XYZ file of N, CA, C and O in Angstrom:
612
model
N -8.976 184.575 127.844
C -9.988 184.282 128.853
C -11.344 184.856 128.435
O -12.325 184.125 128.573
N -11.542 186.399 127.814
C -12.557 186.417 127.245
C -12.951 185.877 126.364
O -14.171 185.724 126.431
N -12.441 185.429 125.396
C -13.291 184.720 124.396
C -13.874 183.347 124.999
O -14.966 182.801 124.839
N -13.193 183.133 125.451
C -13.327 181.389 126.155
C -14.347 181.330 126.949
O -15.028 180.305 126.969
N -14.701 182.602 127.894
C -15.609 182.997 128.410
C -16.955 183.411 127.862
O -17.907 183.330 128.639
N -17.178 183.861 126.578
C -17.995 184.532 125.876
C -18.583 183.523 124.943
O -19.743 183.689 124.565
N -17.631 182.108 124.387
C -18.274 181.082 123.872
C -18.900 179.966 124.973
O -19.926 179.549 124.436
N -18.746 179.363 126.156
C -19.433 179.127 126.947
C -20.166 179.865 127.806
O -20.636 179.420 128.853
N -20.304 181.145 127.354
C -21.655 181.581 127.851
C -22.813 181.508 126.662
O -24.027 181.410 126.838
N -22.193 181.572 125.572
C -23.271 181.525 123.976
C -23.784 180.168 123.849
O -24.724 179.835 123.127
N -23.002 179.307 124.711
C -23.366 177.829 124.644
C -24.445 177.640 125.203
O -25.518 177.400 124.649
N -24.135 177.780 126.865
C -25.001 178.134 127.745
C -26.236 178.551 127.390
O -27.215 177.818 127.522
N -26.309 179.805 126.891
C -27.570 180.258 126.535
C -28.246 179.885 125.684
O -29.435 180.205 125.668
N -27.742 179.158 124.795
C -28.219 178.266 123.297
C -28.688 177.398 123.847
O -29.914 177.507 123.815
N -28.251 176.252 124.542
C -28.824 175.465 125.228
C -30.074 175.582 126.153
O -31.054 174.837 126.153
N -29.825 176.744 126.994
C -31.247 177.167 127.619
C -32.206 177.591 126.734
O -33.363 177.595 127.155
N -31.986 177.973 125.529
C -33.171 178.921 124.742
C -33.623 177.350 123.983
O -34.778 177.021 123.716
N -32.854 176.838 123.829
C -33.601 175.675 122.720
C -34.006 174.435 123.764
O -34.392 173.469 123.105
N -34.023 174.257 124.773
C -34.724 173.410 125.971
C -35.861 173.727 126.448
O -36.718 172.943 126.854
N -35.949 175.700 126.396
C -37.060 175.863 127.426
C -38.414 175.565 126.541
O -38.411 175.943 125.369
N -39.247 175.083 126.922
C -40.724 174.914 126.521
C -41.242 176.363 127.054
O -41.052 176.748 128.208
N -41.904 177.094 126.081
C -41.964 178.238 126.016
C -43.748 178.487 127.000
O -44.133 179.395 127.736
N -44.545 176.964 126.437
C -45.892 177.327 126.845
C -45.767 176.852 127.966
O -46.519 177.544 128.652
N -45.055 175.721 128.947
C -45.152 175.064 130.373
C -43.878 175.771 131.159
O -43.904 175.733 132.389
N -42.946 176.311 130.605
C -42.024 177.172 131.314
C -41.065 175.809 132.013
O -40.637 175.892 133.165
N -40.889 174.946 131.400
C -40.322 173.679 131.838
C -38.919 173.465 130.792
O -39.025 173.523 129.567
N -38.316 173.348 131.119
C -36.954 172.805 130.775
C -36.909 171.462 130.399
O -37.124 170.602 131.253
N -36.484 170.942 128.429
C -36.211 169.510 128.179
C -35.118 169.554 127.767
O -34.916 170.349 126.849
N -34.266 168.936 128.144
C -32.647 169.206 127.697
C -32.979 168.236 126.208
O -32.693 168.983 125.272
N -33.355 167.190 125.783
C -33.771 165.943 125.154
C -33.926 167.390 123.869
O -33.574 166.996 122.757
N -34.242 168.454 123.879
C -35.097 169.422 123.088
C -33.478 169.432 121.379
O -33.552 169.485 120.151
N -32.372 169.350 122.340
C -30.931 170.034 122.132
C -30.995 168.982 121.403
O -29.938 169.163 120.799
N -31.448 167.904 120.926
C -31.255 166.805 120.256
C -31.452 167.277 118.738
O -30.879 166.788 117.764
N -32.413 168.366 118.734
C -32.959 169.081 117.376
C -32.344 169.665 117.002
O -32.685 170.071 115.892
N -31.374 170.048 117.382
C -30.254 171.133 116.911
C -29.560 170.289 116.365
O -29.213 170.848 115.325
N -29.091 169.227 116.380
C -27.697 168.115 115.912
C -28.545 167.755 114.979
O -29.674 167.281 115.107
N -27.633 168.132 113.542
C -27.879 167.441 112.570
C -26.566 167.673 111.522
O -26.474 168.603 110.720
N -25.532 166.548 111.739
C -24.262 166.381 111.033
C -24.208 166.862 109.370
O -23.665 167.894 108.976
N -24.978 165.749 108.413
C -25.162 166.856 107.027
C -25.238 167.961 107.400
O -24.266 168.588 106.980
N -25.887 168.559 107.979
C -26.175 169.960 107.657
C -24.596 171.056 108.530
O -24.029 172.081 108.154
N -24.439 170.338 109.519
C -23.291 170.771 110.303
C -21.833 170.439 108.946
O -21.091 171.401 108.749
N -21.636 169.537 108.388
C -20.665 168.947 107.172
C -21.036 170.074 106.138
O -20.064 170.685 105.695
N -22.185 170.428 105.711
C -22.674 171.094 104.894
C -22.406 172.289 104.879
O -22.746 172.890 103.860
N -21.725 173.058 105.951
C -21.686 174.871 106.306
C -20.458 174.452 106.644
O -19.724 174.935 105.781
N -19.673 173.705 107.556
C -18.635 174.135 107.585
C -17.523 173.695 106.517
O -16.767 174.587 106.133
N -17.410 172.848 106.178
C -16.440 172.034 105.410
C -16.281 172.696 104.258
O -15.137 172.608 103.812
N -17.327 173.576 103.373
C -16.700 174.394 102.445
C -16.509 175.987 103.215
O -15.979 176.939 102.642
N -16.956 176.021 104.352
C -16.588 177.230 104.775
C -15.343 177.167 105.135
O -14.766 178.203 104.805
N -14.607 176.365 105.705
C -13.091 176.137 106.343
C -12.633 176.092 104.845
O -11.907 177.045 104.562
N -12.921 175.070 103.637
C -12.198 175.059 102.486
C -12.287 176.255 101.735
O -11.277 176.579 101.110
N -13.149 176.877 101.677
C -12.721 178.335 101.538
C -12.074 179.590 101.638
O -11.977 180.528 100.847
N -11.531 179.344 103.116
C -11.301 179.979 103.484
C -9.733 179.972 103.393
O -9.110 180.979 103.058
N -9.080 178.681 103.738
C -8.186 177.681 103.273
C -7.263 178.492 102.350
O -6.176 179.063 102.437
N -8.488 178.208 101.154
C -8.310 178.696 99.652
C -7.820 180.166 99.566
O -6.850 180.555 98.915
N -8.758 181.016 100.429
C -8.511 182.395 99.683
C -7.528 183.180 100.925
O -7.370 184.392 100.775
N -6.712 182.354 102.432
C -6.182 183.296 103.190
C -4.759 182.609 102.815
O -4.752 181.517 102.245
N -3.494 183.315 103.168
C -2.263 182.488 103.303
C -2.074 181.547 104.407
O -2.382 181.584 105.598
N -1.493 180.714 103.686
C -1.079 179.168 104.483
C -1.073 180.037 106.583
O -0.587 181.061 107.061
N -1.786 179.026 107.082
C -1.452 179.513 108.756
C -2.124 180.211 109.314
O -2.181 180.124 110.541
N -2.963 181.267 108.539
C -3.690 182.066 109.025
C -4.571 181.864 109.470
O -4.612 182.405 110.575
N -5.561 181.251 109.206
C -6.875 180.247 110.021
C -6.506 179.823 111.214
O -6.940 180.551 112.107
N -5.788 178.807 111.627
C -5.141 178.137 112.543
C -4.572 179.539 113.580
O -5.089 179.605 114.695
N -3.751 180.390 113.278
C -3.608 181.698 113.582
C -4.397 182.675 113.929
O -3.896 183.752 114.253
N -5.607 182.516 113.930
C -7.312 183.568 113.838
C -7.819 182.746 114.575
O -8.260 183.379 115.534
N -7.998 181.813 114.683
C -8.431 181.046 115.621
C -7.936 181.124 117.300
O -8.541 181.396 118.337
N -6.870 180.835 117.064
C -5.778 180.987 118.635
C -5.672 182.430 119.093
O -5.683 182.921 120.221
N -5.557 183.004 117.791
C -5.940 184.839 118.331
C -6.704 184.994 119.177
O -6.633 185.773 120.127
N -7.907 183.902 118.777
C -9.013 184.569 118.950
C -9.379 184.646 120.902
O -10.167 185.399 121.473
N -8.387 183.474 121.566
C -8.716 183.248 122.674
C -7.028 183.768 123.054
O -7.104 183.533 124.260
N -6.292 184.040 122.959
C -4.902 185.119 122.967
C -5.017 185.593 122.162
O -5.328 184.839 121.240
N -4.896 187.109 121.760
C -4.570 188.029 120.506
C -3.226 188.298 120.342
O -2.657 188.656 119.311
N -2.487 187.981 122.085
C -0.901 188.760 121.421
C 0.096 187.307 120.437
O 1.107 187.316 119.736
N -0.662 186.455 120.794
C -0.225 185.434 119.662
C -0.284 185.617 118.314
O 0.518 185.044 117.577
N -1.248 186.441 117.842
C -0.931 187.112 116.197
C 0.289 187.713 115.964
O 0.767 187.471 114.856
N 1.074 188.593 116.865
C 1.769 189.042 116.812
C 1.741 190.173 115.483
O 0.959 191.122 115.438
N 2.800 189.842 114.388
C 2.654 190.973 113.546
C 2.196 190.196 112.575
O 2.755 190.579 111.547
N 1.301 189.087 112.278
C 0.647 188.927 111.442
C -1.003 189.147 111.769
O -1.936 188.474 111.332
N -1.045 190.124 112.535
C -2.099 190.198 113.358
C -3.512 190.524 111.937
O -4.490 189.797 111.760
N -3.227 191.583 111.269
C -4.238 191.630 110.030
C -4.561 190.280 109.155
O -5.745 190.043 108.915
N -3.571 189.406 108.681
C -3.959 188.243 107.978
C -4.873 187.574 109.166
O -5.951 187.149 108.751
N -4.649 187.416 110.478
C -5.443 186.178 111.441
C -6.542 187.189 110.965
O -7.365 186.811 110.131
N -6.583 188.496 111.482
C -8.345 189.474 111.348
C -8.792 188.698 109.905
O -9.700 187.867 109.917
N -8.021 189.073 108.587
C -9.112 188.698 107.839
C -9.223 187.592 107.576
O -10.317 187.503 107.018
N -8.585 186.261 107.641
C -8.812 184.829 108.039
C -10.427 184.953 108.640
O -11.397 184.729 107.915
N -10.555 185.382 110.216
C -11.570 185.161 110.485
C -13.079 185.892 109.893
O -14.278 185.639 110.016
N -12.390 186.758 109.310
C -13.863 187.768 108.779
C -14.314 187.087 107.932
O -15.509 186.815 107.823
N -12.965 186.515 106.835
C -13.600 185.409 105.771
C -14.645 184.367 106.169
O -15.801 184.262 105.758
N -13.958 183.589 107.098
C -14.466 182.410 107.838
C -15.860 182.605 107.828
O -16.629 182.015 107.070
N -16.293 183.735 108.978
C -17.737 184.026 109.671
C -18.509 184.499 108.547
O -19.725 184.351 108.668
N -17.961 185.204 107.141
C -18.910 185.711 106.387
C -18.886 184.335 105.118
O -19.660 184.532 104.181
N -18.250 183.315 105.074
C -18.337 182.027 104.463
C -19.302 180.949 105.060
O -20.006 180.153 104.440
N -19.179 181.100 106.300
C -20.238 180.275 107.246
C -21.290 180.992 107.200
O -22.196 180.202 107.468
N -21.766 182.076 107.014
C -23.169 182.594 106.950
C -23.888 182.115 105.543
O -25.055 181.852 105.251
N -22.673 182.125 104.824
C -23.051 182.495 103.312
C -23.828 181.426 102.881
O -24.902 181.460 102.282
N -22.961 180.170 103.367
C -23.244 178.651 103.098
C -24.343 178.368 103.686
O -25.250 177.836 103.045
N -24.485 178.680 105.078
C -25.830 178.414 106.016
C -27.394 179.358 105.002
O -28.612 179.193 105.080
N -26.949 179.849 104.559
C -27.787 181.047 103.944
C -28.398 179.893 102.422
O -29.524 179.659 101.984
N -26.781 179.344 101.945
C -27.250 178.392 100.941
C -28.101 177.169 100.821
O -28.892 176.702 100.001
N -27.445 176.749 102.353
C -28.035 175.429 102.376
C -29.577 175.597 103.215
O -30.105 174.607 103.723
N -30.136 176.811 103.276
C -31.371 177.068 103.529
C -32.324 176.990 102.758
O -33.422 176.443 102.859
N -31.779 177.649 101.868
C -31.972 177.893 100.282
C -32.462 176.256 99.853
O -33.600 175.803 99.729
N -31.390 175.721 99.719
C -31.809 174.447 99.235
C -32.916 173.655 99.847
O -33.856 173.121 99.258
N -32.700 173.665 100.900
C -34.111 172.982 102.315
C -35.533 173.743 101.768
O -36.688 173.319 101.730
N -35.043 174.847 101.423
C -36.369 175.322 100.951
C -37.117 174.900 99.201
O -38.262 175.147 98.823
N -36.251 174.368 98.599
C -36.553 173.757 97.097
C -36.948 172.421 97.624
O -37.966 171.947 97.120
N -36.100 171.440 98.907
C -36.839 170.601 99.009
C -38.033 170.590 99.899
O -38.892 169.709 99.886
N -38.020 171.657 100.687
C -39.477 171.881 101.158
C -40.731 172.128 100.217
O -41.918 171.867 100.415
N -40.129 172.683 99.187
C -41.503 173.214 98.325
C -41.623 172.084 97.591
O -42.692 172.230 96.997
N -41.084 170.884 97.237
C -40.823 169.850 95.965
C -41.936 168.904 97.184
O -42.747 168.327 96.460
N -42.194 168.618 98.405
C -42.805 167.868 99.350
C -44.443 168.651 99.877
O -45.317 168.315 100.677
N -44.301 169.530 99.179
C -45.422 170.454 100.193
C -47.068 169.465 99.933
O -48.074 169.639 100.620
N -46.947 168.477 98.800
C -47.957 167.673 98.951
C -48.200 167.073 99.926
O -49.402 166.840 100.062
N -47.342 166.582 100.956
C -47.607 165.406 102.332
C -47.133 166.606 103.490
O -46.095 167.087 103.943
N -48.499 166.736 103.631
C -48.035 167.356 105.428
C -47.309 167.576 106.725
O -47.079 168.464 107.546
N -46.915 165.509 106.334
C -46.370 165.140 107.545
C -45.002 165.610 107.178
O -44.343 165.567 108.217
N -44.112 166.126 105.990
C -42.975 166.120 106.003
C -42.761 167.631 105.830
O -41.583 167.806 105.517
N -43.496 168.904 105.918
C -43.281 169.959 106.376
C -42.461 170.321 107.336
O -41.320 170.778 107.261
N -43.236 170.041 108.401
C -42.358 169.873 109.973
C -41.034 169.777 109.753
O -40.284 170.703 110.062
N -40.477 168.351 109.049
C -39.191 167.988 109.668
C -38.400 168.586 108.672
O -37.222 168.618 109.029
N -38.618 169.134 107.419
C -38.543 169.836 106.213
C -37.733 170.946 106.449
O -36.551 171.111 106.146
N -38.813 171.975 107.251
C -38.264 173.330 107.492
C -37.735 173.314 108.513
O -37.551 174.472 108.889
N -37.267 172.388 109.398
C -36.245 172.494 110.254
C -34.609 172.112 110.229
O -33.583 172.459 110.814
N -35.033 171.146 109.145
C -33.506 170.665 108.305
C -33.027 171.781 107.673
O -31.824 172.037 107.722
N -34.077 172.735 106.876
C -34.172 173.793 106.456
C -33.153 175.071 106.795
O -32.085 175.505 106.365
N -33.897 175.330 107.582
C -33.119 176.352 109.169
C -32.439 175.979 109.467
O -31.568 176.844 109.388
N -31.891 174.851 109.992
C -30.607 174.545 111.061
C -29.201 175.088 110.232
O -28.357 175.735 110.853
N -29.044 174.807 108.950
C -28.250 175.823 108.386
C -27.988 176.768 108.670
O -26.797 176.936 108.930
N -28.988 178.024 108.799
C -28.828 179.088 108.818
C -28.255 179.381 110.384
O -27.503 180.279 110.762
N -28.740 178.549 110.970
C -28.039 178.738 112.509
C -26.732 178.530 112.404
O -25.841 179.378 112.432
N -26.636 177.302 112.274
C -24.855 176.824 112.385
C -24.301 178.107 111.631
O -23.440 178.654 112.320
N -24.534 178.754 110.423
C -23.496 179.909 109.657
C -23.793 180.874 110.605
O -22.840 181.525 111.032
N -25.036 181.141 111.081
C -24.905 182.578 111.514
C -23.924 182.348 113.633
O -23.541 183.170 114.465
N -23.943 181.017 113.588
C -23.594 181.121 115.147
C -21.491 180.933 114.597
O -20.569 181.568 115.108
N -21.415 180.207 113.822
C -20.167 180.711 113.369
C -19.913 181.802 113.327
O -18.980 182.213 114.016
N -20.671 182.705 112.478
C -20.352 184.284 112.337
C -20.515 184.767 113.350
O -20.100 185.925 113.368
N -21.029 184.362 114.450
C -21.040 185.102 115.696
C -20.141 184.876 116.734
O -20.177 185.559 117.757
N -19.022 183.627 116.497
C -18.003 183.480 117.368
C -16.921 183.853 116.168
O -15.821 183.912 116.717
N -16.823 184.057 115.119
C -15.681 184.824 114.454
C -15.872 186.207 114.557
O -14.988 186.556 115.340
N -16.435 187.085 114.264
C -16.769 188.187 114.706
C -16.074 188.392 116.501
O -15.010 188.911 116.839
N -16.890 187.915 117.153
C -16.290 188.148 118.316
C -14.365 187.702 118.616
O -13.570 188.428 119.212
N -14.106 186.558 118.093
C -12.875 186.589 117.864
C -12.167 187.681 117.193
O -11.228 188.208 117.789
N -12.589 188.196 115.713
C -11.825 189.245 114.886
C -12.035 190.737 116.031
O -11.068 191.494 116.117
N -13.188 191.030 116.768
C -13.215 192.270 117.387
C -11.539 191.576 118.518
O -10.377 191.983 118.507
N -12.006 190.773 119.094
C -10.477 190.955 119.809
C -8.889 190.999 119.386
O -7.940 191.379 120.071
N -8.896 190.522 118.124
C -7.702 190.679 117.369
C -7.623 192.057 116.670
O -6.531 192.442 116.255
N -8.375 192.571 116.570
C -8.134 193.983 115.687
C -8.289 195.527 117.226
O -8.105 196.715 116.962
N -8.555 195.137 118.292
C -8.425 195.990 119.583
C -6.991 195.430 119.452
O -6.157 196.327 119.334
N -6.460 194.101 119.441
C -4.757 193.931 119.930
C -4.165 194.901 118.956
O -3.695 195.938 119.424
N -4.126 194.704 117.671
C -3.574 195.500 116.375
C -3.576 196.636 116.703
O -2.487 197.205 116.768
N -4.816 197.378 117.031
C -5.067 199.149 117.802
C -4.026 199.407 118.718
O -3.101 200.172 118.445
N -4.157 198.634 120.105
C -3.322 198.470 120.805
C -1.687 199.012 120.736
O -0.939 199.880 121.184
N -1.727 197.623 119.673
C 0.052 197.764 119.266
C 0.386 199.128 118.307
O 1.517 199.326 117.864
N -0.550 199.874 118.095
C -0.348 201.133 116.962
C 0.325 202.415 117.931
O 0.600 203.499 117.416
């Protein structure tokens, strides 16, 4: 219930922070449209999940995940789900971190035409969000699986 609780409130608030018009104090939901951008969403997660895939034992992902909203469901594989997800959130940063990186070679390769700045460095960034808001619902998942582990000690 907490976690479940703690990601629709991060929603919630994501949504309000990227709607509000900061200079009219007016609310555009239409705003949330800027945030969706699939490449770049395909781009952070898909080698972050295949990574992760790669370097945890078979189940554990799938297992870190469900922890994450029940912990006594880890049961005694409770450390593989923890580092499943630590991987995860520090793979999704990493990538978001990369594919910033890259937005920024094609930002600088355009910096002749003005008009494509703007939409440039926001393709740019949105990376870095999607990894770091991953890392911020794995994190919060791994803190509740590693209090269960304490727990059970």
């Amino acid at each position: 219930m907490g976690f479940l609780f703690s990601l629709i409130v991060y929603l919630l608030l994501f949504v309000l922070a990227v709607s509000l018009n900061a200079a009219t104090m007016v609310f555009h939901l239409d705003n949330v449209a800027y945030f969706i951008d699939p490449p770049s969403i395909l781009f952070v997660f898909v080698p972050a999940v295949a990574f992760t895939l790669a370097a945890v034992p078979a189940g554990a992902l799938p297992l870190g995940i469900a922890g994450s909203f029940k912990p006594a469901l880890v049961g005694r594989d409770g450390p593989v789900a923890l580092e499943a997800l630590r991987f995860l959130g520090d793979m999704s940063l990493l990538m978001g971190v990369f594919g910033t990186l890259i937005g920024f070679v094609i930002l600088l390769q355009n910096l002749s035409d003005p008009k494509v700045i703007g939409p440039a460095l926001a393709v740019a960034m949105i990376t870095y969000i999607y990894g770091f808001s991953v890392r911020l619902l794995c994190q919060a998942g791994a803190r509740r699986i590693a209090a269960h582990i304490q727990l059970r000690r």
